[in-house]
């Protein structure tokens, strides 16, 4: 996962972050990619990763990513 989604699931470039997303959202995305219900260039790249995953594997990955704290948004300071 870290190769594309980054260390601590923060995302890299156009690949989305997974940290802190809900388990149900990630399960649905993984399941849809595995079954082919989700299509597109990014789904095709994920197909090889999810093909051999069981539902239990998907749940474990989703739970790990969901339990990872997303990075704090950058703060801005006013210089008025």
Backbone as a ProteinNet text record, in pm:
[ID]
protein_1_A
[PRIMARY]
XXXXXXXXXXXXXXXXXXXXXXXXXXXXXXXXXXXXXXXXXXXXXXXXXXXXXXXXXXXXXXXXXXXXXXXXXXXXXXXX
[TERTIARY]
82	0	85.7	195.2	277.3	343.6	367.9	433.1	352.2	222.6	137.2	66.6	23.3	-55.9	30.1	160.7	253.7	265.4	373.7	396.2	279.3	232.3	118.6	-7.2	-17.6	-138.4	-177.8	-80.2	-111.5	-134.1	-113.9	-133.5	-8.4	5.8	119	63.4	82.9	35.4	-112.6	-149.4	-291.1	-350.5	-265.7	-315.6	-370.4	-495.5	-560.8	-506.3	-518.4	-483.4	-589.4	-548.3	-641.4	-652.8	-554.8	-551.1	-678.1	-740.6	-857.2	-988.6	-987.5	-1115	-1191	-1320.1	-1400.2	-1374.2	-1387.9	-1369.9	-1471.4	-1595.6	-1699.1	-1668.7	-1618.3	-1582.1	-1470.9	-1367.4	-1254.5	-1293.2	-1376.2	-1422.3	-1499.4	-1585.7	-1664.5	-1573	-1473.7	-1381.5	-1300.7	-1248.4	-1170.7	-1256.9	-1376.3	-1467.1	-1502.3	-1533.3	-1568.5	-1451.6	-1329.9	-1213.9	-1190.8	-1211.1	-1191.4	-1292	-1416.4	-1520.9	-1531.4	-1461.9	-1467.9	-1579.1	-1652.7	-1759.7	-1703.5	-1584.3	-1518.7	-1418.7	-1428.1	-1342.1	-1262.6	-1165.3	-1083.4	-936.6	-847.7	-705	-653	-700.5	-652.1	-707.7	-831.3	-890.3	-815.4	-774.8	-699.6	-566.1	-501	-374.2	-394.8	-507.3	-536.7	-582	-631.3	-687.2	-589.8	-462.2	-365.7	-343.8	-357.4	-337.7	-454.8	-575.3	-693.3	-742.1	-695.1	-744.3	-733.9	-621.4	-602.1	-644.1	-696.5	-736.3	-871.4	-877.5	-1004.8	-1079.2	-1202.9	-1279.8	-1211.2	-1157	-1086.1	-960.5	-888	-770.3	-810.7	-917.8	-964.2	-1005.1	-1072.7	-1115.6	-995	-892.3	-772	-700.8	-686	-621.6	-704.8	-834.9	-922.9	-918.3	-916.7	-910.9	-778.5	-669.8	-539.1	-534.2	-576	-573.5	-667.2	-784.4	-881.2	-828.9	-749.3	-696.8	-572.3	-520.5	-402.9	-447.1	-383.3	-418.4	-379.5	-475.9	-439.9	-355.5	-274	-192.7	-280.9	-234.3	-307.9	-302.1	-410.8	-407.7	-306.5	-246.1	-149.4	-217.2	-146.5	-201.9	-148.1	-228.8	-186.5	-179.4	-87.9	-76	-100	-166.5	-196.6	-84.7	-43.6	63.1	10.3	-111.6	-170.4	-111.3
-120.3	0	125.7	124.6	244.3	288.6	196.2	234	340.6	325.8	421.9	520.7	473	558.7	632	606.7	680.3	625.1	666.6	628.8	680.5	599.5	635.6	668	615.1	628.1	773.1	861.9	1003.2	1038.6	944.6	969.4	1027.2	1002.6	1055.7	1107.7	1235.9	1295.1	1269.4	1211.5	1189	1067	989.1	871.8	920.4	887.2	946.1	895.5	979	933.3	836.8	745.2	651.5	673.6	740.1	761	828.6	766.9	825.4	809.4	750	728.3	615.3	611.1	509.2	370.5	272.5	133.4	96.6	141	104.1	162.7	285.4	346.4	266	233.7	160.8	18.7	-45.6	-180.1	-176.6	-79.6	-68.1	-45.9	40.8	67.8	-57.2	-126.1	-248.2	-355.4	-374.3	-474.5	-440.9	-313.5	-272.6	-288.9	-262.2	-282.4	-430.2	-511.1	-655.8	-716.4	-673.1	-731.8	-666.4	-554.2	-484.8	-382.7	-360.8	-261.5	-120.2	-101.4	28.9	20.2	114.2	112.3	240.8	239.2	357	321.7	412.2	381	346.8	415.2	386.6	254.3	223.7	96.2	-19.4	-2.2	-107.4	-133.4	-28.6	-46.4	-121.9	-100.4	-167.8	-312	-344.5	-477.7	-588.7	-575.3	-680.8	-690.7	-578.9	-580.7	-646.2	-627.8	-677.2	-814	-860.2	-987	-1103	-1113.5	-1227.7	-1199.6	-1079.6	-1045.8	-1107.1	-1164.3	-1213.9	-1096.6	-1118.1	-1014.5	-980.5	-1081.2	-1057.8	-972.8	-999.5	-918.7	-773.2	-754.1	-618.3	-547.7	-618.1	-558.3	-519	-602.6	-572.6	-448.6	-439.9	-323.5	-197.6	-208.7	-93.7	-47	-141	-105.2	-38.5	-88.9	-28.2	114.9	133.2	267.1	361.9	313.5	397.6	439.3	353.2	384.9	472.3	497.1	583	728.3	806.4	948.5	1022.7	1089.7	1168.9	1288.8	1338.9	1455.8	1577.5	1661.1	1785	1876.4	1947.6	2041.8	2152.6	2205.8	2313.6	2435.3	2500.5	2621.6	2742.6	2843.1	2967.2	3075.9	3163.9	3275.4	3404.5	3493.9	3622.5	3719.8	3798.7	3896.2	4038.4	4060.5	4194.4	4288.9
0	0	0	78.4	95.4	-34.1	-125.3	-251	-323.9	-328.5	-400.4	-308.1	-191.2	-102.5	-0.5	-1	83.4	224	287.2	427.1	509.3	598.4	684	604.8	484.3	402.2	372.9	355.2	333.6	187	95.9	-46.4	-110.9	-239.5	-315.4	-447.3	-472.5	-597.5	-617.7	-733.1	-761.1	-689.1	-621.4	-548.5	-414.5	-383.3	-266	-132.7	-30.1	104.2	155.8	240.4	302.3	452.6	510.9	656	704.2	803	865.9	791.9	673.3	602.2	669.6	649.1	717.3	659.2	745	704.2	597.4	614.2	517.4	379.7	374.6	246.1	178.9	254.1	195.1	154.8	234.4	198.8	67.1	50.9	-71	-190.9	-176.9	-286.8	-322.6	-222.3	-247.7	-314	-261.3	-316.9	-462	-487.6	-623.7	-720.1	-673.4	-760.5	-787.3	-684.9	-700.5	-797.3	-790	-874.5	-1011.5	-1030.1	-1158.3	-1167.2	-1056.5	-1056.9	-1064.7	-1016.1	-1026.9	-1140.7	-1231.7	-1349.8	-1359.2	-1445.4	-1466.1	-1450.1	-1486.8	-1484.3	-1344.7	-1242.4	-1106.7	-1056.1	-1090.4	-1049.3	-1113.8	-1237.1	-1305.9	-1237.4	-1189.6	-1118.2	-987.2	-923.4	-797.3	-816.3	-933.6	-959.8	-920	-957.7	-924.2	-773.6	-703	-557.7	-484.9	-534.6	-462.9	-510.1	-624.2	-680.2	-582.4	-513	-423.7	-279.1	-252.1	-115.2	-79.7	39.7	91.2	154.8	190.6	259.5	392	458.1	583.8	561.1	451	417.5	394.1	317.3	288.5	417.4	506.7	633.1	718.1	718.7	797.3	743	612.3	551.2	575.3	557.9	579.1	724.1	818.4	960.8	994.8	939.5	965.1	911.5	789.1	729.7	804.7	841.9	912.8	1050	1112	1245.1	1240.6	1121	1106.4	1106.8	1190.4	1202.7	1075.6	1010.6	892.2	934.5	843.1	879.6	906.9	994.5	1024.6	904.5	877.1	764.1	792.1	687.2	710.7	771.7	858.1	920.1	847	841.7	777.4	884.3	865.1	958.6	881.1	946.3	884.4	919.8	823.2	846.9	830.1	871.4	859.4	957.7
[MASK]
++++++++++++++++++++++++++++++++++++++++++++++++++++++++++++++++++++++++++++++++

